[in-house]
Amino acid sequence: MRGKLVGSPVRRLEDLPLLRGRGRFIDDIALPGMLEAAFVRSPHAHARIDGIDTEAALALPGVHAVLTLEDLRPWLVNEELVVGLPSASYRQFRNRPVLARGEVVHVGEPVAVVIADNRYIAEDATQLVMVDYDILPAVSDCRAALVDGAPKVHLDAEDNLLAAFDMGYGDVDAAFRNARHRFRETLHIHRGGSHSIECRGAVAAHDAVSDRLTLWVSSQMPHSTLRVLVDMLGRDENQIRVVTPDIGGGFGPKLVVYPEEVVACIATLKLGHPVKWIEDRREHFMATTQERDQYWEVEIAVDDDGRIQAIQGDIVHDHGAYTARGINLPQNSGESVPGPYIVPAYRMGAKLALTNKIPVTPVRGAGHPQATFVIERLLDRVARELGLDRAEVRRRNLVPASEMPYERPLRSRGGVPVVLDSGDYPRCQQMALERAGWDAFPARRRTAHAEGRHIGIGCANFLKGTGRGPFETVTVRIGTSGRVHVYTGGTAIGQGTKTMLAQIVAEQLGGDVGNVTVTTGDTAATALGIGTSNSRLAVTAGSSAHVAAGKVRDKLLQVAAGVLDATPEDLEIDGRDIIFRPQAGRIANKKLTLGEAAHVLAGTPGYVLPGGMEPGLEATEHVIIDRTPFAGGTAVAEVEVDVETGGVRIMNYVLAIDSGRLINPQLVDGQAVGGTAHGIGNALFEWMAFDENGQPLTTNFADYLLVGACEMPRVEVLHQESPSPFNPLGVKGVGECGVVPAAAAICSAIEDALAPFGVHIRKAPISPPEIIALIDEARRPSAAQYSR
Amino acid sequence: MTGTTRRISVTVNGTPRDEEVEVRLTLADFLRKRLGLTGTHLGCEHGVCGACTVLVDGMSARSCLMLAVQADDCDITTVEGIAPSKDVLHPLQEAFRDHHGLQCGFCTAGILTTLVEFLRDNPSPSEGEVREAISGNLCRCTGYQGIVDAALDAARRLREAGGAAR
């Protein structure tokens, strides 16, 4: 559908308070009598705890409590956060304890908490908590973790293999046996943290009158936080409310529940004061989940024309020390290698290795950037070896529009078939290439060479499964004030969810976006809710909002028809009024306001509702979304590489995407460009370093580099709008579209720029010193031969 | 409770304030917790992300790296004080709205204050100069494009208004 509002760049509902400094983020909440928490965290990657002495800390004036796991136990019916997604592939279960239980397994693991008058005092006191650590051998590298005799990440483990699985289809062995060409690659993709500019935080308060615990939390999934709290605290749903205030960015890690949130709840129950905990950036580097390393051994089989016959390989995935989400990242990666291409036979094996490092969960892209890097590196290799144009090799292998919907014999983690739903991938690639001047690039390169400059161009195609189901709750309600209220389990993390839903709802309810209030992420507002992840809300919440608004519209027109003595066809909803506009020449001057209509269905004691209608001018929907719409497209990057310094400058960047029907083009472009910035970080800058003992080495923004305005090129975003047949709005998610192809496209461009040296890039991110090392290595004649 | 306190006099968004503060209290915490001006945000507390930027005597400063006592006798403008009135936005704020210059809005306060100073000193900047000006502000959402477009558009609006709206 496209209407007056859906499809237009409506100005955001979110902006005014944020621009005036009147947002309400987690750290902006201040309650009477509120205390503040600071955590004592492990300085070791692996150690046994032989004792914790809290006496000196407790003696510090202003300190109210110093709590260890022992102190929390009276409030806990379960002391572990059990959150892992179901899978038959687990070999061991590694849930996080709420505070360390005699052993710490990563630097930053919470050991104890100090509750004090304010954060200054609380942080002072953490330095006075004496923890007696017996340091144990740690394992930092996920490949080393799987070697026989490696130190154990957990003392009671037999080995460090958390899970293992294989996926695939077709006769891979035969395809490789019969292949004209086969090429192997060893690739390493590193991803960093999310680094939302707002760190995590929680405020817990207990209302003793109603025995109700409220947790405000900077979370993408408050309903799952509620369920974990119910499981751990033994309280029922009615005794706990989880609310998200404004959230200063999410990008993945805020989708899981964390120990600190549970601790804040117990601290408020124990002390009778509201308790606030705000993470600082250093903690964010050590205690907020990250995505990290995947090491890939892959091989591709192609015919003489570069057509893919089969792909096979194995992934070693760094899982970190605990399961904070599950097997989903390597699952996504393995599932996504074939991407938009026809791959007749496929096998990918994955091993998830425990390491003594911060647990790993999705960061924007969630395994897809890695898979895209892998397939795109393989296709570049094919092009080079067969002497073909890189874009042409891709074009030959893309699933053509005539094959849509295209089912691939793979299943998602939930057993859902992988069906590519819609789109013209070759056309999308062509659009990007044309805009980026792909064909004219050789001339630009000659000019640059004449000036002694090294420029290169690279392209990458991608697909991103979006809108993961099974549903998102939306209630649409018109109040007697005449205001339209929308409630959803989805959370607003900056992506414009409120505006997006208001557009969809207002489209059918009077067209006035300003008359819509959207409440997100509050367990008291919707009983069910999944939350924000996987570019899912436009698809899931959008669909529910669309259907619910349609039902409210029907009710509204039925009520108005009764009151105005009209037929629904003669009524029009305009702003906050329903106006009688008869088709057949009768004079129109009758109207009913939305508020008056709501009054009718609010019910009056002793009076019947009109026309046997259901009470309430409202509807709640959970549109079931089982099949994933695949957004996709093509990124083309043009770079200049300084061969003396290894510095890379992105000169031009084009991103052509197909994210289905656009609800708000301005917001879609914002997501695409913002995601690209994150992807450029993954290509060139973001490196979460650990030493061999599992000590994090990059724990501030001077060591860990985020992309700034000067590194960021202007991104040109092009759209192909192929409606998804899998949901009523025809939309696909877009939040992760920018990030997925970026590293693949940029590394391809760098390699192209360095083609005169014969440099081959096998990892991302790639830093200036690494580029220089590659050039030096390639310049050595023997090395050049060896690298074949 | 700990340490010594000092009395400071500051003017914040035009209002004189006389407050007793701990000497170790940061300017950011003073603004946020003592004065309740929570529009100034803390993103890193080590002076890199720029979210906490405020104007001290008209110059941009990281309020996480400055102590409240250092602001004694100073005139401070926070994001809450940028707009000319409660009904009218600053041209920069308008332009941020029009160009989708913010998403989650957490870094926005620091970028607005930085740009208020920048456009005052450089009313006709190039795109490169705008990027340079905000190179000390990290944004994880936007990729900066909407911010840069907004800043350039705001510069134009301010010039057209004859530099009256500061």
XYZ file of N, CA and C in Angstrom, chain A residues 11-12 14-16 18-25 27-28 36 60-62 117-121 124 193-199 247-249 251 276 279-282 285 363-364 493-495 666-667 669-671 673-675 677-678 681 686 699-702 704 706-710 712-717, chain B residues 1-2 22 24-30 32-33 37-46 48-49 51 79-83 85-90 92-94 96-109 112 127-128 130-135 137-146 148-149 152:
450
model
N 7.973 14.279 8.979
C 8.937 14.679 10.007
C 8.749 13.856 11.282
N 9.840 13.568 11.950
C 9.781 12.617 13.062
C 9.076 13.182 14.294
N 9.731 12.108 17.144
C 10.711 12.000 18.233
C 11.555 13.266 18.411
N 11.643 14.084 17.351
C 12.743 15.051 17.309
C 12.643 16.222 18.283
N 11.460 16.785 18.443
C 11.381 18.040 19.198
C 11.959 17.958 20.608
N 14.023 15.830 21.801
C 15.449 15.499 21.754
C 16.283 16.726 21.383
N 15.774 17.530 20.474
C 16.526 18.719 20.046
C 16.586 19.773 21.147
N 15.583 19.773 22.004
C 15.548 20.771 23.071
C 16.224 20.276 24.351
N 16.778 19.073 24.306
C 17.414 18.543 25.517
C 16.409 18.034 26.530
N 15.219 17.687 26.028
C 14.175 17.200 26.939
C 13.841 15.741 26.718
N 14.790 15.003 26.158
C 14.603 13.555 26.089
C 14.608 13.013 27.501
N 14.234 11.756 27.634
C 14.253 11.156 28.970
C 14.974 9.828 28.840
N 16.288 9.881 28.980
C 17.104 8.674 28.894
C 17.255 8.081 30.291
N 19.641 7.661 32.368
C 20.363 8.394 33.412
C 19.666 9.710 33.773
N 18.622 10.038 33.057
C 17.878 11.266 33.381
C 16.812 11.011 34.444
N 22.872 4.937 44.212
C 23.539 4.560 42.966
C 24.489 3.398 43.174
N 33.063 2.831 54.468
C 33.156 4.158 53.852
C 31.834 4.903 54.027
N 31.874 6.117 54.594
C 30.624 6.864 54.773
C 29.894 7.057 53.435
N 28.601 6.883 53.475
C 27.807 7.026 52.251
C 27.526 5.710 51.565
N 25.328 6.498 48.342
C 24.545 7.720 48.150
C 24.626 8.233 46.724
N 25.819 8.120 46.137
C 25.969 8.537 44.740
C 27.071 7.720 44.090
N 27.202 7.934 42.800
C 28.132 7.106 42.044
C 29.592 7.380 42.422
N 29.896 8.609 42.803
C 31.273 8.938 43.186
C 31.701 8.065 44.357
N 30.833 8.017 45.362
C 31.169 7.234 46.560
C 31.162 5.743 46.224
N 34.351 4.907 44.587
C 35.429 4.880 45.593
C 35.422 3.541 46.326
N 32.293 -3.893 18.963
C 31.121 -3.728 19.811
C 30.085 -2.839 19.147
N 29.018 -2.622 19.888
C 27.953 -1.792 19.324
C 28.287 -0.325 19.516
N 28.698 0.000 20.729
C 29.045 1.374 21.063
C 27.972 2.380 20.709
N 26.768 2.056 21.133
C 25.748 3.088 21.212
C 26.369 4.201 22.053
N 26.085 5.442 21.707
C 26.736 6.529 22.452
C 26.212 6.560 23.888
N 24.986 6.135 24.082
C 24.524 5.903 25.451
C 24.919 4.478 25.856
N 25.592 4.349 26.976
C 25.910 3.010 27.481
C 24.641 2.387 28.067
N 16.024 5.628 24.413
C 17.214 4.780 24.369
C 18.221 5.391 23.407
N 19.431 5.591 23.909
C 20.459 6.270 23.121
C 21.240 5.332 22.229
N 20.507 4.592 21.405
C 21.127 3.643 20.485
C 21.170 2.253 21.088
N 21.800 -1.193 18.669
C 22.748 -1.863 17.769
C 23.047 -3.305 18.167
N 19.913 3.100 41.096
C 20.287 3.355 39.697
C 21.684 2.820 39.429
N 26.161 2.412 33.345
C 27.433 1.875 32.863
C 28.309 3.006 32.338
N 29.611 2.964 32.612
C 30.482 3.929 31.942
C 31.131 3.263 30.729
N 31.819 4.061 29.945
C 32.310 3.525 28.668
C 33.329 2.405 28.870
N 34.156 2.555 29.902
C 35.149 1.512 30.143
C 34.437 0.189 30.458
N 33.119 -1.512 27.397
C 34.125 -2.292 26.669
C 34.378 -3.654 27.327
N 25.672 -7.818 17.032
C 25.882 -6.394 16.833
C 25.347 -6.136 15.422
N 24.748 -4.986 15.233
C 24.152 -4.627 13.938
C 24.712 -5.463 12.770
N 14.745 2.718 19.576
C 16.158 2.876 19.921
C 16.816 3.929 19.042
N 15.998 4.774 18.446
C 16.543 5.848 17.620
C 16.192 5.706 16.158
N 15.595 4.569 15.811
C 15.361 4.287 14.392
C 14.084 4.928 13.865
N 12.958 9.132 4.149
C 14.018 9.851 4.861
C 14.602 8.984 5.988
N 13.719 8.297 6.689
C 14.191 7.422 7.764
C 14.952 6.219 7.206
N 16.721 6.154 4.434
C 18.054 6.621 4.045
C 18.935 6.820 5.281
N 18.340 7.337 6.342
C 19.104 7.529 7.578
C 19.650 6.212 8.110
N 18.826 5.171 8.045
C 19.285 3.852 8.479
C 20.398 3.336 7.568
N 22.527 5.006 5.641
C 23.790 5.743 5.766
C 24.439 5.435 7.123
N 23.626 5.437 8.174
C 24.166 5.147 9.501
C 24.763 3.747 9.584
N 24.078 2.795 8.993
C 24.601 1.431 8.979
C 25.894 1.345 8.190
N 28.112 3.674 7.975
C 29.180 4.198 8.837
C 29.708 3.093 9.748
N 28.796 2.334 10.303
C 29.211 1.220 11.162
C 30.038 0.211 10.340
N 33.483 1.323 9.757
C 34.247 1.024 10.969
C 34.726 -0.423 10.969
N 37.464 -0.550 13.500
C 37.054 -1.069 14.804
C 37.723 -2.401 15.119
N 40.000 -0.163 25.554
C 38.878 0.066 26.465
C 38.517 1.544 26.551
N 38.873 2.298 25.523
C 38.408 3.683 25.446
C 38.361 4.090 23.972
N 37.776 5.238 23.729
C 37.583 5.672 22.339
C 38.846 6.269 21.708
N 39.939 6.298 22.469
C 41.202 6.675 21.839
C 41.863 5.444 21.236
N 40.030 2.411 20.645
C 39.029 1.767 19.790
C 38.384 2.873 18.971
N 35.971 4.763 16.473
C 34.702 4.851 15.742
C 34.892 5.822 14.572
N 34.091 5.627 13.554
C 34.167 6.496 12.380
C 33.673 7.895 12.753
N 34.453 8.889 12.390
C 34.041 10.274 12.607
C 33.569 10.909 11.308
N 33.153 12.151 11.410
C 32.573 12.833 10.246
C 33.581 12.972 9.107
N 34.872 13.071 9.430
C 35.872 13.273 8.377
C 36.210 11.984 7.637
N 34.021 9.727 7.052
C 32.780 9.248 6.456
C 32.551 9.921 5.106
N 32.455 9.131 4.033
C 32.150 9.743 2.746
C 30.662 10.077 2.666
N 30.292 10.857 1.705
C 28.867 11.038 1.419
C 28.377 9.751 0.766
N 27.330 9.182 1.302
C 26.807 7.921 0.771
C 25.599 8.221 -0.096
N 25.638 7.688 -1.288
C 24.489 7.882 -2.170
C 23.610 6.641 -2.078
N 22.385 6.814 -1.662
C 21.480 5.677 -1.464
C 20.455 5.643 -2.595
N 29.787 14.017 51.033
C 30.427 13.746 52.301
C 31.937 13.885 52.221
N 32.545 13.337 51.144
C 34.007 13.351 51.098
C 34.532 14.682 50.607
N 30.909 19.947 45.660
C 32.131 19.217 45.972
C 33.171 19.562 44.923
N 35.280 17.766 43.560
C 35.505 16.766 42.506
C 34.304 16.592 41.576
N 33.257 17.314 41.808
C 32.059 17.176 40.969
C 32.344 17.706 39.560
N 32.065 16.892 38.559
C 32.301 17.383 37.191
C 31.236 18.407 36.825
N 31.579 19.227 35.844
C 30.605 20.205 35.367
C 29.373 19.486 34.813
N 29.617 18.364 34.136
C 28.482 17.614 33.569
C 27.528 17.167 34.663
N 28.062 16.592 35.709
C 27.198 16.121 36.797
C 26.535 17.291 37.523
N 27.244 18.399 37.620
C 26.643 19.592 38.224
C 25.421 20.031 37.413
N 23.680 18.267 35.227
C 22.655 17.231 35.104
C 21.965 16.946 36.443
N 22.787 16.773 37.475
C 22.217 16.293 38.735
C 21.820 17.426 39.673
N 19.509 19.785 34.464
C 19.580 20.026 33.022
C 20.137 18.771 32.352
N 19.247 17.804 32.156
C 19.695 16.489 31.701
C 19.854 16.398 30.181
N 19.708 17.518 29.503
C 19.918 17.498 28.050
C 21.372 17.269 27.675
N 22.284 17.605 28.553
C 23.709 17.337 28.328
C 23.968 15.876 28.680
N 24.534 15.133 27.734
C 24.658 13.690 27.931
C 26.109 13.250 28.086
N 26.289 12.145 28.783
C 27.625 11.576 28.965
C 27.741 10.296 28.152
N 28.660 10.301 27.194
C 28.814 9.119 26.349
C 30.085 8.347 26.619
N 31.119 9.024 27.086
C 32.368 8.284 27.338
C 33.064 8.698 28.622
N 32.814 9.900 29.074
C 33.451 10.417 30.288
C 34.974 10.406 30.202
N 35.511 10.365 28.966
C 36.947 10.584 28.837
C 37.274 11.543 27.689
N 36.284 12.034 24.541
C 36.403 11.725 23.118
C 35.084 11.902 22.373
N 33.981 11.481 22.957
C 32.743 11.376 22.170
C 32.058 12.719 21.955
N 29.614 14.145 23.435
C 28.181 14.272 23.730
C 27.917 15.317 24.813
N 22.314 22.699 25.868
C 21.357 22.523 24.772
C 19.997 23.129 25.120
N 19.675 23.114 26.405
C 18.379 23.673 26.817
C 18.326 25.182 26.577
N 19.503 25.805 26.419
C 19.544 27.251 26.284
C 19.793 27.754 24.883
N 19.760 26.864 23.924
C 20.080 27.270 22.543
C 18.921 27.992 21.868
N 17.730 27.462 22.062
C 16.567 28.013 21.360
C 16.244 29.396 21.920
N 13.400 30.805 22.375
C 12.284 30.791 23.325
C 11.708 29.391 23.373
N 10.721 29.221 24.229
C 10.206 27.858 24.362
C 9.303 27.450 23.193
N 8.941 28.420 22.388
C 8.111 28.094 21.223
C 8.892 28.097 19.918
N 10.075 28.673 19.947
C 10.837 28.835 18.702
C 12.145 28.062 18.822
N 12.464 27.342 17.771
C 13.724 26.614 17.769
C 14.835 27.482 17.185
N 16.063 27.150 17.544
C 17.223 27.742 16.890
C 17.253 27.213 15.447
N 19.496 25.965 13.807
C 20.186 24.666 13.760
C 19.238 23.539 14.155
N 18.461 23.778 15.184
C 17.512 22.748 15.626
C 16.478 22.479 14.536
N 16.007 23.560 13.905
C 15.057 23.402 12.792
C 15.679 22.574 11.672
N 18.141 20.473 11.823
C 18.333 19.067 12.222
C 17.038 18.276 12.033
N 15.939 18.938 12.310
C 14.637 18.279 12.112
C 14.380 18.017 10.637
N 14.660 19.020 9.841
C 14.353 18.903 8.414
C 15.251 17.900 7.695
N 16.495 17.790 8.149
C 17.459 16.950 7.429
C 17.734 15.623 8.122
N 16.897 15.248 9.060
C 17.079 13.983 9.771
C 18.496 13.918 10.357
N 18.850 14.989 11.051
C 20.186 15.095 11.627
C 20.335 14.396 12.959
N 19.295 13.682 13.365
C 19.397 12.941 14.623
C 18.560 11.681 14.518
N 19.001 10.660 15.205
C 18.190 9.440 15.298
C 17.875 9.169 16.770
N 18.836 8.584 17.497
C 18.519 8.338 18.915
C 18.564 9.620 19.721
N 19.299 10.612 19.236
C 19.310 11.918 19.887
C 20.265 12.028 21.063
N 21.083 11.005 21.293
C 21.933 11.054 22.478
C 23.155 11.951 22.269
N 23.719 11.934 21.067
C 24.898 12.762 20.796
C 24.506 14.178 20.410
N 23.220 14.383 20.157
C 22.739 15.605 19.501
C 23.079 16.882 20.276
N 22.936 16.848 21.582
C 23.172 18.070 22.362
C 24.585 18.584 22.139
N 24.975 20.010 18.614
C 24.327 21.328 18.473
C 25.181 22.429 19.106
N 31.542 22.119 3.216
C 31.185 20.830 3.809
C 32.358 20.254 4.594
N 33.550 20.391 4.034
C 34.742 19.864 4.707
C 34.965 20.538 6.052
N 32.660 21.860 7.942
C 31.648 21.369 8.882
C 32.072 20.011 9.435
N 32.533 19.141 8.552
C 32.964 17.808 9.005
C 34.106 17.928 10.006
N 35.041 18.808 9.708
C 36.151 19.030 10.629
C 35.632 19.520 11.983
N 34.663 20.443 11.919
C 34.150 21.050 13.152
C 33.513 20.016 14.078
N 32.863 19.011 13.484
C 32.208 18.002 14.329
C 33.031 16.714 14.425
N 34.304 16.806 14.044
C 35.134 15.590 14.083
C 35.400 15.151 15.515
N 32.984 14.885 17.667
C 31.683 14.408 18.170
C 31.368 13.084 17.502
N 31.167 12.060 18.301
C 30.842 10.756 17.730
C 29.331 10.570 17.668
N 28.882 10.094 16.518
C 27.483 9.720 16.347
C 27.485 8.309 15.800
N 26.738 7.424 16.406
C 26.728 6.037 15.960
C 25.525 5.751 15.056
N 24.585 6.683 15.000
C 23.340 6.398 14.272
C 23.340 6.907 12.833
N 23.777 8.141 12.631
C 23.410 8.831 11.382
C 24.416 8.698 10.254
N 25.674 8.357 10.571
C 26.684 8.430 9.535
C 27.011 9.875 9.174
N 26.533 10.804 9.982
C 26.854 12.244 9.930
C 26.224 13.001 8.757
N 25.726 12.287 7.766
C 25.287 12.971 6.544
C 24.170 13.964 6.822
N 23.172 13.526 7.588
C 22.070 14.420 7.920
C 22.538 15.591 8.773
N 25.590 16.973 8.707
C 26.347 17.898 7.851
C 25.378 18.715 6.995
N 24.402 18.046 6.431
C 23.413 18.760 5.609
C 22.670 19.801 6.449
N 24.931 22.835 7.165
C 25.089 23.718 6.001
C 23.813 24.516 5.759
